[in-house]
Short mmCIF file of N, CA and C in Angstrom, two decimals:
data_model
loop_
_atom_site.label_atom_id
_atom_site.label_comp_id
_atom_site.label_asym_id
_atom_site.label_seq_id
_atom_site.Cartn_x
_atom_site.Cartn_y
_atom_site.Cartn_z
N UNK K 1 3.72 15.41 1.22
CA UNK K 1 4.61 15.02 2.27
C UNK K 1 4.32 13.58 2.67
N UNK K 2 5.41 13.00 2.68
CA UNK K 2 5.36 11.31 3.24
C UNK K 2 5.53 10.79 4.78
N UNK K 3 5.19 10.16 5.28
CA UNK K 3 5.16 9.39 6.42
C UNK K 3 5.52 8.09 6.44
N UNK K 4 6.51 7.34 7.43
CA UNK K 4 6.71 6.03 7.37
C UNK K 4 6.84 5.71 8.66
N UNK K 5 6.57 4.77 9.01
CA UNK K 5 7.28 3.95 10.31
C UNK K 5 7.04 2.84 10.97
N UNK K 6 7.52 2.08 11.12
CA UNK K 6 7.55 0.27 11.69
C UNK K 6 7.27 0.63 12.79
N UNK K 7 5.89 -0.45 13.32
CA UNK K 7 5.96 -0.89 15.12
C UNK K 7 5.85 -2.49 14.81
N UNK K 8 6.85 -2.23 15.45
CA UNK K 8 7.03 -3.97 15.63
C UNK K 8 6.20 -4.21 17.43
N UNK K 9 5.74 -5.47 16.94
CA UNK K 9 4.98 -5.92 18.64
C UNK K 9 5.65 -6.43 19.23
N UNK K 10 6.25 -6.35 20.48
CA UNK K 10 6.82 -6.83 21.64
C UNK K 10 5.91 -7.64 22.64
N UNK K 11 6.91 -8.42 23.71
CA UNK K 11 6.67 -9.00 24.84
C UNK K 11 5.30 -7.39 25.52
N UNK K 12 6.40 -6.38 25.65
CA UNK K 12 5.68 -4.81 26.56
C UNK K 12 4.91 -4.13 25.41
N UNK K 13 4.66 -4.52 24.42
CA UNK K 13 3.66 -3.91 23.47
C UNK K 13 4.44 -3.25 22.16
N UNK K 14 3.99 -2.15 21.94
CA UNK K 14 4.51 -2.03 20.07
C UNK K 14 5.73 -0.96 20.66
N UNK K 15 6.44 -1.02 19.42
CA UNK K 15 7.44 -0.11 19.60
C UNK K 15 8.17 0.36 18.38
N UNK K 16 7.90 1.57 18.12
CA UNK K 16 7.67 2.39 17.22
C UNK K 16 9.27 2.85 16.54
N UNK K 17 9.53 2.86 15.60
CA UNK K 17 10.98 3.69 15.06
C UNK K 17 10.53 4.34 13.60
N UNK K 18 10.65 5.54 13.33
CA UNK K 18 11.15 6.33 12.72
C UNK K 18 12.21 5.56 10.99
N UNK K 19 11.97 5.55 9.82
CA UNK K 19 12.83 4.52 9.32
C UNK K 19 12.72 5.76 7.64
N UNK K 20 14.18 6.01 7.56
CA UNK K 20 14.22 6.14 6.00
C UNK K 20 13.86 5.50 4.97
N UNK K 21 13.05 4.54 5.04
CA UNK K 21 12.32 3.73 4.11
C UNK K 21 12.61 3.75 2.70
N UNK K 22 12.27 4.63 2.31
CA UNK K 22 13.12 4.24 0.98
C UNK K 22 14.04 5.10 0.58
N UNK K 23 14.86 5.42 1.16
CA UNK K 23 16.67 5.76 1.09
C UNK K 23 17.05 4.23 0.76
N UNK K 24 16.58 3.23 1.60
CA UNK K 24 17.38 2.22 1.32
C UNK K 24 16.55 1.02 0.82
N UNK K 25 15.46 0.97 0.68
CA UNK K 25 14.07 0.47 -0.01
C UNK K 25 13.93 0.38 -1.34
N UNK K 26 14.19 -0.35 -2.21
CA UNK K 26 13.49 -0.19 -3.82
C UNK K 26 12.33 -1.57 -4.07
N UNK K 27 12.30 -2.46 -3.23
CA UNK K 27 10.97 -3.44 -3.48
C UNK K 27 10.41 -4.17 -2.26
N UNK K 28 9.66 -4.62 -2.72
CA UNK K 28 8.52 -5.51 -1.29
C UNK K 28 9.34 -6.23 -0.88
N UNK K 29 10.18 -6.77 -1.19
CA UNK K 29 11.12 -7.73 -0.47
C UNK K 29 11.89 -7.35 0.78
N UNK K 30 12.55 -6.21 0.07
CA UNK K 30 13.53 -5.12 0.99
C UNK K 30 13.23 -4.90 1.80
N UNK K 31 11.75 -3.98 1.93
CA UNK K 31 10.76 -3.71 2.76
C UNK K 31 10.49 -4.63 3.83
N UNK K 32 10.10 -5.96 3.36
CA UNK K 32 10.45 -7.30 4.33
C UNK K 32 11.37 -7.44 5.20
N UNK K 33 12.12 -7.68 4.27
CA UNK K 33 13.92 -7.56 5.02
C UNK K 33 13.90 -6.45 6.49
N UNK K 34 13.86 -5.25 5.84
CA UNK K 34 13.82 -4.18 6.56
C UNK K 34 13.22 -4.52 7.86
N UNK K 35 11.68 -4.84 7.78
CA UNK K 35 10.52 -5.19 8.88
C UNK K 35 10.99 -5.78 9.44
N UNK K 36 11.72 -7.29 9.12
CA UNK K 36 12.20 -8.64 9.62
C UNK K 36 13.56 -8.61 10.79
N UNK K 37 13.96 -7.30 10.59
CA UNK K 37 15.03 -6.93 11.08
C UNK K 37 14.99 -6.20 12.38
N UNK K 38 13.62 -5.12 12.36
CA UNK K 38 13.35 -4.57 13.19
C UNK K 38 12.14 -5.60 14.44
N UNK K 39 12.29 -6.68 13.68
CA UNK K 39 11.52 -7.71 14.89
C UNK K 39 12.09 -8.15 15.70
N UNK K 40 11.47 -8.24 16.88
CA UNK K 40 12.30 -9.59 18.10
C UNK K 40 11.46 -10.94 17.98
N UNK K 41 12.70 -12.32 17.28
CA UNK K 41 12.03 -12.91 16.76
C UNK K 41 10.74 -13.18 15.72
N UNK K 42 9.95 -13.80 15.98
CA UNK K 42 9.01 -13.57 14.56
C UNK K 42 7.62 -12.93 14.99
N UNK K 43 7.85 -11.74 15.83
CA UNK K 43 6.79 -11.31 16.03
C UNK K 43 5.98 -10.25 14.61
N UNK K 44 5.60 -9.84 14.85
CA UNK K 44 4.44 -8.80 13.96
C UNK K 44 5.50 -7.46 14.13
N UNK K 45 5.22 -7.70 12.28
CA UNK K 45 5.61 -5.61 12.32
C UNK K 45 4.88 -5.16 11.26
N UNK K 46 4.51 -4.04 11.43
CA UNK K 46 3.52 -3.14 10.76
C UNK K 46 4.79 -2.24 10.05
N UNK K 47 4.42 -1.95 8.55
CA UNK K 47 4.63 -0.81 7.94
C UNK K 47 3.63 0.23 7.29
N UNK K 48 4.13 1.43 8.76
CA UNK K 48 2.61 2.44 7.76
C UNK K 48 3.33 3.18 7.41
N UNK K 49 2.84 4.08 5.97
CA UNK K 49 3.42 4.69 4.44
C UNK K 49 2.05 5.87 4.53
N UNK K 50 2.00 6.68 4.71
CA UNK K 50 1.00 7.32 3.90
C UNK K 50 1.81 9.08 3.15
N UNK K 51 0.82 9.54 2.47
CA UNK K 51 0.93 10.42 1.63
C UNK K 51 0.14 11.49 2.60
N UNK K 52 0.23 12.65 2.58
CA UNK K 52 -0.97 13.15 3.00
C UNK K 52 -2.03 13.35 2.16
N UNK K 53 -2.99 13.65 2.87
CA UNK K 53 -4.46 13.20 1.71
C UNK K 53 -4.40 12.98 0.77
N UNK K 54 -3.55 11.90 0.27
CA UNK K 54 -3.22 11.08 -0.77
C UNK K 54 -4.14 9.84 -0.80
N UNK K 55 -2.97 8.97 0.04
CA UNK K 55 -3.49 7.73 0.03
C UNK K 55 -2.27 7.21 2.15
N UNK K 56 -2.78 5.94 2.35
CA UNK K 56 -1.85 5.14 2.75
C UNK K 56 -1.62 3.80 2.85
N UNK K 57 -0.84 3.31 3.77
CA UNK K 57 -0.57 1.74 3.02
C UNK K 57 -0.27 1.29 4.22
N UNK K 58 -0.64 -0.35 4.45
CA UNK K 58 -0.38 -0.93 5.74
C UNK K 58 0.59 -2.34 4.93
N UNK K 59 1.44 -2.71 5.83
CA UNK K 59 2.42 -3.89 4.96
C UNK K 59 2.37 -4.68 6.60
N UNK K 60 1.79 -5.55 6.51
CA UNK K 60 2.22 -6.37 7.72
C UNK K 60 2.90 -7.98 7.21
N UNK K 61 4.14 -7.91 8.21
CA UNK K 61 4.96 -8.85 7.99
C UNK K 61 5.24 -9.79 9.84
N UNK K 62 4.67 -10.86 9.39
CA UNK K 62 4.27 -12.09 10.63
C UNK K 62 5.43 -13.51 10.10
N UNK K 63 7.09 -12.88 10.82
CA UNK K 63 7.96 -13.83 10.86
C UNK K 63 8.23 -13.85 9.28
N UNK K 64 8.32 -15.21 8.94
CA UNK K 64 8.70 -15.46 7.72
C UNK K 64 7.72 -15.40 6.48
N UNK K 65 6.67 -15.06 6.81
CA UNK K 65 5.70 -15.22 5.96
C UNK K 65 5.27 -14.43 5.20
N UNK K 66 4.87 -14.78 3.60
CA UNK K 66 4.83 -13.11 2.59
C UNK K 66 3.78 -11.77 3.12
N UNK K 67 4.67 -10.82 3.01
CA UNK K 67 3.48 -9.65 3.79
C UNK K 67 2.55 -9.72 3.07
N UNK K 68 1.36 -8.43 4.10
CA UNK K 68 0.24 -8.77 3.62
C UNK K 68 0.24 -6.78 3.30
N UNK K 69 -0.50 -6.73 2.37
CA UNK K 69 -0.77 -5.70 2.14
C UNK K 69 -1.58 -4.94 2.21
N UNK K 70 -2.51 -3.87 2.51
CA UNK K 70 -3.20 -2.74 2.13
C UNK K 70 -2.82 -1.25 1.43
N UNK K 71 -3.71 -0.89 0.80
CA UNK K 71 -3.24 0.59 -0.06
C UNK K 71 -5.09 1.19 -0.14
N UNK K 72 -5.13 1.90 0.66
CA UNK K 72 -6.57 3.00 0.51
C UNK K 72 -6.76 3.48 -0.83
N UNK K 73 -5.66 3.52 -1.72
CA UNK K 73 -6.21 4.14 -3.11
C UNK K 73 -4.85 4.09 -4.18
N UNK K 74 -4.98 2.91 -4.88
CA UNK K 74 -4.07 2.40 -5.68
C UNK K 74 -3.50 3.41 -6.37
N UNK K 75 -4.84 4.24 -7.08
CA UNK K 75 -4.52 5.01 -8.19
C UNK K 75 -3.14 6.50 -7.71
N UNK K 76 -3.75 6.49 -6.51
CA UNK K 76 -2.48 7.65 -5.79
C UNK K 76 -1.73 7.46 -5.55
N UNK K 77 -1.75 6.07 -4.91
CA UNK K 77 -0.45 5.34 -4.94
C UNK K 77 0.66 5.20 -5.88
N UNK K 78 -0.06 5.05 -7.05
CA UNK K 78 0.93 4.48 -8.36
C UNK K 78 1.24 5.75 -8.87
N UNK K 79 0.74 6.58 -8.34
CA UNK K 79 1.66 8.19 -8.80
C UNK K 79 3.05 8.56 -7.38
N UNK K 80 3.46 7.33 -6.99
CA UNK K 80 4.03 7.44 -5.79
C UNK K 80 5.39 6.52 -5.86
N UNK K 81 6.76 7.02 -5.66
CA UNK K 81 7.56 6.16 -5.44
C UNK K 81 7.15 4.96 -4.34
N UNK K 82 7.05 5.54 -3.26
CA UNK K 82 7.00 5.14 -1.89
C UNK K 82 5.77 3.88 -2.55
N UNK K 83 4.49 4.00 -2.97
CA UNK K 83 3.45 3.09 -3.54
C UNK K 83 3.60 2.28 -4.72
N UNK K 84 4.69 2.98 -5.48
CA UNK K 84 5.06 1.60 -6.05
C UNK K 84 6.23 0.42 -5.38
N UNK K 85 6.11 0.79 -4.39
CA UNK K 85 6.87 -0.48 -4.04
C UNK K 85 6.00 -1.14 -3.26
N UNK K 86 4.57 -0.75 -2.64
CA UNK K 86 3.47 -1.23 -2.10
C UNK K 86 2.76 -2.36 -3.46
N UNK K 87 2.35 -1.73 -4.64
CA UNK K 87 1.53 -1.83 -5.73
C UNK K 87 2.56 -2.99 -6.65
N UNK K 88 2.54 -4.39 -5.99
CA UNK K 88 2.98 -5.63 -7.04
C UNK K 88 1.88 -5.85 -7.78
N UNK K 89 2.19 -6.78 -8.86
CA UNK K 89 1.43 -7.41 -9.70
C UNK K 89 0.80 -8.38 -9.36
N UNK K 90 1.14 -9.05 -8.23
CA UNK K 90 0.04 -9.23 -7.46
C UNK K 90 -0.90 -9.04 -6.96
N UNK K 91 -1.04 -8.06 -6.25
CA UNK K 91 -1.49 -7.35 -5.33
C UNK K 91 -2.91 -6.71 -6.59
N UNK K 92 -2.29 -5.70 -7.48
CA UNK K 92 -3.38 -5.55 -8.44
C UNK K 92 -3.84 -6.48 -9.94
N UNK K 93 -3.81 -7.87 -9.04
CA UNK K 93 -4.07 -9.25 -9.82
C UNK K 93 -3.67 -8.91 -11.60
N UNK K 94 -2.48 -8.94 -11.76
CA UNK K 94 -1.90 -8.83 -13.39
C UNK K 94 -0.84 -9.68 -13.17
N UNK K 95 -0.64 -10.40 -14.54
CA UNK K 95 0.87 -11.12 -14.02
C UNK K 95 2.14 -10.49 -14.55
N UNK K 96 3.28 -10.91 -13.95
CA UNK K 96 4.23 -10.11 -13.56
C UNK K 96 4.68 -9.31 -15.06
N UNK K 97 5.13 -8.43 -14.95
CA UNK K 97 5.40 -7.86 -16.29
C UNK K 97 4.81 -7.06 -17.47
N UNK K 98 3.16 -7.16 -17.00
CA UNK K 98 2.48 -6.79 -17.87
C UNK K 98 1.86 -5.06 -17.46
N UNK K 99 2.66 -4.26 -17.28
CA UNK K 99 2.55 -3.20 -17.32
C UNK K 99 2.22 -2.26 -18.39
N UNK K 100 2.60 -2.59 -19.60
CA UNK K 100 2.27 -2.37 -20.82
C UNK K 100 0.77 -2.65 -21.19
N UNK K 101 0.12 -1.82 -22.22
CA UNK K 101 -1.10 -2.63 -22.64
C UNK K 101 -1.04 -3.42 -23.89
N UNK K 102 -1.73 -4.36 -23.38
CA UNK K 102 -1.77 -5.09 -24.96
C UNK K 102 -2.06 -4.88 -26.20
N UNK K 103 -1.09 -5.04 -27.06
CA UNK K 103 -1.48 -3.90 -28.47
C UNK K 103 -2.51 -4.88 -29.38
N UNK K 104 -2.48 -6.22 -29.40
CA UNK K 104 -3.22 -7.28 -29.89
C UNK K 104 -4.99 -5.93 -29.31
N UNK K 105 -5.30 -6.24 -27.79
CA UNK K 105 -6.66 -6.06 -27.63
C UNK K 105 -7.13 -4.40 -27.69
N UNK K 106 -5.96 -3.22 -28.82
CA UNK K 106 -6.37 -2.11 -28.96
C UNK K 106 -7.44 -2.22 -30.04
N UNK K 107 -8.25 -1.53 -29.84
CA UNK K 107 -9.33 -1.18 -30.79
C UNK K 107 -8.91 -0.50 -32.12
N UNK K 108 -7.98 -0.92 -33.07
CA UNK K 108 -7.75 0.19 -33.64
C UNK K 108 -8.93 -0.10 -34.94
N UNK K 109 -9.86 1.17 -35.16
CA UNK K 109 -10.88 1.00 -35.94
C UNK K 109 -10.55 2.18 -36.74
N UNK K 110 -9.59 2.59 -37.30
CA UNK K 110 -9.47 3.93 -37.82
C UNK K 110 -9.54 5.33 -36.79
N UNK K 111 -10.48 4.77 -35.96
CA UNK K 111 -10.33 6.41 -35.20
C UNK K 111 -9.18 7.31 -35.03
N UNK K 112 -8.02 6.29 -34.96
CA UNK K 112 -7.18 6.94 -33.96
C UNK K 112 -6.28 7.86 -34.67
N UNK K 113 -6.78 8.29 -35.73
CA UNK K 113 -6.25 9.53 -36.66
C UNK K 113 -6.88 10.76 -36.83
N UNK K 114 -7.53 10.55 -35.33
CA UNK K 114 -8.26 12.02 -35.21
C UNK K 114 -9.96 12.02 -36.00
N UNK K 115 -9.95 10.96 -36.66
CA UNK K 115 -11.14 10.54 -37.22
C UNK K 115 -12.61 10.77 -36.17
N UNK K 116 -13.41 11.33 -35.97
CA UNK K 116 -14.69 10.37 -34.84
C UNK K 116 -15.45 9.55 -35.70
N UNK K 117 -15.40 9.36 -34.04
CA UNK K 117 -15.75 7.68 -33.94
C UNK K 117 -16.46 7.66 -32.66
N UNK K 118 -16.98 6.71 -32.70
CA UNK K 118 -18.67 6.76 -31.19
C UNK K 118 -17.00 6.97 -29.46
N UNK K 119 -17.41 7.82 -29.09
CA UNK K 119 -17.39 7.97 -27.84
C UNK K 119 -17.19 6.78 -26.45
N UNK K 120 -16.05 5.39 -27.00
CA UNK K 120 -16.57 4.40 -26.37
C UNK K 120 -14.90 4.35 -25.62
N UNK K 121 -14.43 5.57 -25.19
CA UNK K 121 -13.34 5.28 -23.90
C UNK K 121 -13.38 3.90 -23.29
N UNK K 122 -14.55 4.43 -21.94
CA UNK K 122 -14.52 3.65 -21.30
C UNK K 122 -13.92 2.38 -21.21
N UNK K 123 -15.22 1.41 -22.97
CA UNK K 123 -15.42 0.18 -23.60
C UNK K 123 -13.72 0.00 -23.58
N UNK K 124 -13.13 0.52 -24.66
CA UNK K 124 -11.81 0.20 -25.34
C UNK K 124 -10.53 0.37 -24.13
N UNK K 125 -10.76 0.81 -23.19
CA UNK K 125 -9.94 0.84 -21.87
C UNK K 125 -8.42 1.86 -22.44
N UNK K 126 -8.01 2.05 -20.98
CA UNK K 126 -6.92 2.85 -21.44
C UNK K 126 -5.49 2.39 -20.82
N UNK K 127 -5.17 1.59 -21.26
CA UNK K 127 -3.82 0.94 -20.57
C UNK K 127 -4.02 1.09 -18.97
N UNK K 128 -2.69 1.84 -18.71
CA UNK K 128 -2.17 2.07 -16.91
C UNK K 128 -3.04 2.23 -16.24
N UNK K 129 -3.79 3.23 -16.59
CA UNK K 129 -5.57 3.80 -15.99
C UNK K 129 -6.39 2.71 -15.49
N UNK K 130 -6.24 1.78 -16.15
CA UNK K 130 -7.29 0.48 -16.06
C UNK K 130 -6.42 -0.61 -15.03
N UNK K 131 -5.29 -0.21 -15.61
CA UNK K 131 -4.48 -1.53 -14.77
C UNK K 131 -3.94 -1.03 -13.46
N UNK K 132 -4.31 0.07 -12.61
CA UNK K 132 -4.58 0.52 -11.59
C UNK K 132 -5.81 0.75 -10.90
N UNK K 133 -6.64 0.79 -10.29
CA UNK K 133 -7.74 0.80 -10.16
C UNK K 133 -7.66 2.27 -8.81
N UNK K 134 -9.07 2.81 -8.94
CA UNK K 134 -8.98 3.53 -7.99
C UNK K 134 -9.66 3.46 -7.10
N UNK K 135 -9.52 3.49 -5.50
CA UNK K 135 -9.72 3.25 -4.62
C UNK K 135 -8.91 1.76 -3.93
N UNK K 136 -9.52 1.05 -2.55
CA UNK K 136 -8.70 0.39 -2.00
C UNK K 136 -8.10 -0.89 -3.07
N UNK K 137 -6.82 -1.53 -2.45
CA UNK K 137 -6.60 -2.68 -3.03
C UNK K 137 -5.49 -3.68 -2.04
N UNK K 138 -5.67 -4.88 -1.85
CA UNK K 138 -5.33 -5.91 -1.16
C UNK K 138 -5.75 -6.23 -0.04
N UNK K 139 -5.21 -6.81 0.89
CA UNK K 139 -5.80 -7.37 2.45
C UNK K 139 -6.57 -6.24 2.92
N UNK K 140 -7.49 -6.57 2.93
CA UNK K 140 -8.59 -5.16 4.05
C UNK K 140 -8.45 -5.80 5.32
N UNK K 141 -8.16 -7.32 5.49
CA UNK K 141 -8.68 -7.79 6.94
C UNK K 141 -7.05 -7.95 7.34
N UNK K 142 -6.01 -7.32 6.86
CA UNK K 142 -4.85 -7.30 7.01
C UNK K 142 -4.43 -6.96 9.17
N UNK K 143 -5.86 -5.86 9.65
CA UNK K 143 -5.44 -5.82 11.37
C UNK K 143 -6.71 -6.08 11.63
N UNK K 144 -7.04 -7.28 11.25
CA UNK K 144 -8.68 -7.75 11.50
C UNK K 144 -8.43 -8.30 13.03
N UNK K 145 -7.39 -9.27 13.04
CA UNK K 145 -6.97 -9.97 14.48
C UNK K 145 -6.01 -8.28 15.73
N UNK K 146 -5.96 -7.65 15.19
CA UNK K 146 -5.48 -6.39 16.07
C UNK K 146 -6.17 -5.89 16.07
N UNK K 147 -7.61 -5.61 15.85
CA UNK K 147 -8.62 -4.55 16.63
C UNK K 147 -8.90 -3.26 15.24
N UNK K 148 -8.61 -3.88 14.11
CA UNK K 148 -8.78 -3.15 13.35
C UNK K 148 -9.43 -4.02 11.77
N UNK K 149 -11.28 -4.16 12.04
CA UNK K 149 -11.86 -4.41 11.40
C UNK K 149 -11.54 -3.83 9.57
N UNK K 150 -12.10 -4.86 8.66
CA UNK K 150 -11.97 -4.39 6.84
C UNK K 150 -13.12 -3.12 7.11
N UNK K 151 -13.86 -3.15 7.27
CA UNK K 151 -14.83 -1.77 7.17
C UNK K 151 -14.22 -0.41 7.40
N UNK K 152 -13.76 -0.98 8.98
CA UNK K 152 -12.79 0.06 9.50
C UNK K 152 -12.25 0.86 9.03
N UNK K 153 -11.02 0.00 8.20
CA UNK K 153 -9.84 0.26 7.64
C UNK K 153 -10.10 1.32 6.59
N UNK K 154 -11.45 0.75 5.63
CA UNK K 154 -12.11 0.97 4.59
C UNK K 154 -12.43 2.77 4.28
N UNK K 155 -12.90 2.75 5.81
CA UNK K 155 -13.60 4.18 5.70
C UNK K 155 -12.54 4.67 6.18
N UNK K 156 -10.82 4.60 6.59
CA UNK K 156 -10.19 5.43 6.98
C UNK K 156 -9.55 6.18 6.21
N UNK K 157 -9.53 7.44 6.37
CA UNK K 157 -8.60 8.92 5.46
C UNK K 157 -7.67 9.43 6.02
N UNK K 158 -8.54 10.82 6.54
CA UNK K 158 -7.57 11.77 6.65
C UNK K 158 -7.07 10.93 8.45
N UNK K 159 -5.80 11.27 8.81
CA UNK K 159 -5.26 10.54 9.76
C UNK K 159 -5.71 8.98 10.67
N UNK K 160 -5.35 8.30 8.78
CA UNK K 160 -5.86 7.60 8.94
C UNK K 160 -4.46 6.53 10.22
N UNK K 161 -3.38 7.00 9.78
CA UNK K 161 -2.20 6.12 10.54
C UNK K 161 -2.59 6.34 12.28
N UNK K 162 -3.25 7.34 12.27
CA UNK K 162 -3.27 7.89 14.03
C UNK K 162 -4.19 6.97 14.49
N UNK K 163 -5.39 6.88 14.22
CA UNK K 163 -6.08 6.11 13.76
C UNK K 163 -6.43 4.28 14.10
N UNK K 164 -5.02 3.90 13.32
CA UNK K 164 -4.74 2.34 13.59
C UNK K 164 -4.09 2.43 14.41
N UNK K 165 -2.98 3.43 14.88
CA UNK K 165 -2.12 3.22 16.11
C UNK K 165 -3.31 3.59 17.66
N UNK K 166 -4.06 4.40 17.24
CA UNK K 166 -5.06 4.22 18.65
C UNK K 166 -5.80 2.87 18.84
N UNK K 167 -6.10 2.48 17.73
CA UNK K 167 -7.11 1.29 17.68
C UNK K 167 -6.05 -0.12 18.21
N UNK K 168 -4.76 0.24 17.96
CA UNK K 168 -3.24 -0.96 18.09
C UNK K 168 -3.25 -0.83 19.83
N UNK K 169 -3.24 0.56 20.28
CA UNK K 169 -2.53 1.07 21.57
C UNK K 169 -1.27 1.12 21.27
N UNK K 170 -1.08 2.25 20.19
CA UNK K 170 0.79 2.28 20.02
C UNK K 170 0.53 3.73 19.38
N UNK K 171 -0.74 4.74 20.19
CA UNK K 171 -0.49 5.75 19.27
C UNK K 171 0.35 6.49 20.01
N UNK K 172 1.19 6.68 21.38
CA UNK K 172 2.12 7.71 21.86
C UNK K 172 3.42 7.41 21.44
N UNK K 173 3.53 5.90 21.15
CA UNK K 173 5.06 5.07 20.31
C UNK K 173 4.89 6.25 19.06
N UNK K 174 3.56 5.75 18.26
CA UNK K 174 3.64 6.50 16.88
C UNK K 174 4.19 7.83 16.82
N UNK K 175 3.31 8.51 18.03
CA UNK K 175 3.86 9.88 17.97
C UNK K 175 5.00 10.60 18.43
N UNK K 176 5.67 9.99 18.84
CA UNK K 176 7.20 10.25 19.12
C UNK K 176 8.61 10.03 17.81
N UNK K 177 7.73 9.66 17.07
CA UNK K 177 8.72 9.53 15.52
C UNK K 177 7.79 10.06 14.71
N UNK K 178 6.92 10.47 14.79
CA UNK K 178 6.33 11.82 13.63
C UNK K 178 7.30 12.88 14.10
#
């Protein structure tokens, strides 16, 4: 089960909406858009995404400027519509396009006809597996200036969104659109 919802910061503090996110969402941009829309002027808006005991994701967008990201656990993520639109090629430092693995740096030593051959997974990597990583990835210090330290963030799980909205003072906003 998924969770989404923008608090944008106000003059009177955060203020929380409820958002079909990706009904009308297919990339980080959109997502922007989306945020940018629900601001008054260029204040701060938060997008929290989580999965349940999955993973979740913080997208903060400050006016015009490229969001910043967090994702607690890439690898769950990228089994996730909602996280692949979190999970650029940026974000998990590859450049754009290279989703594929490179067939140039496969090991092919004969093994791969069912042959054995030494036990060296790991070594020889496995495409997607590798080019996702598991556990956190991007801005940790993403609500470092809102009261929400990288350590923090780091060790947060299970409710983890309740969480940043107590640590924000926007957890009764939050909870009125769960």
């Amino acid at each position: 089960m998924y969770f989404a919802a923008l608090l944008a910061r106000t003059e009177d503090g955060w203020e929380a909406s409820d958002t079909e996110l990706l009904d009308n969402v297919e990339t980080l941009s959109d997502l922007a858009d989306l945020a940018r829309e629900a601001a008054a002027e260029d204040d701060t808006v938060l997008v929290l995404i989580e999965q349940e005991d999955a993973w979740f994701g913080v997208v903060r967008i400050d006016g015009e400027e490229d969001p910043r990201i967090y994702v607690s656990d890439a690898a769950a993520a990228a089994r996730s519509s909602y996280g692949e639109i979190l999970l650029t090629d940026e974000l998990l430092g590859r450049e754009p396009g290279d989703d594929d693995p490179d067939l140039d740096a496969l090991d092919l030593d004969g093994t791969e006809d069912g042959e054995d051959g030494e036990d060296d997974e790991d070594e020889s990597g496995g495409g997607s597996a590798e080019a996702v990583p598991h556990g956190p990835v991007g801005d940790a210090a993403v609500l470092d200036d809102l009261g929400v330290t990288e350590k923090e963030l780091k060790s947060l799980s299970e409710d983890a969104l309740t969480e940043i909205a107590e640590a924000l003072g926007a957890s009764e906003v939050l909870e009125t659109v769960r």
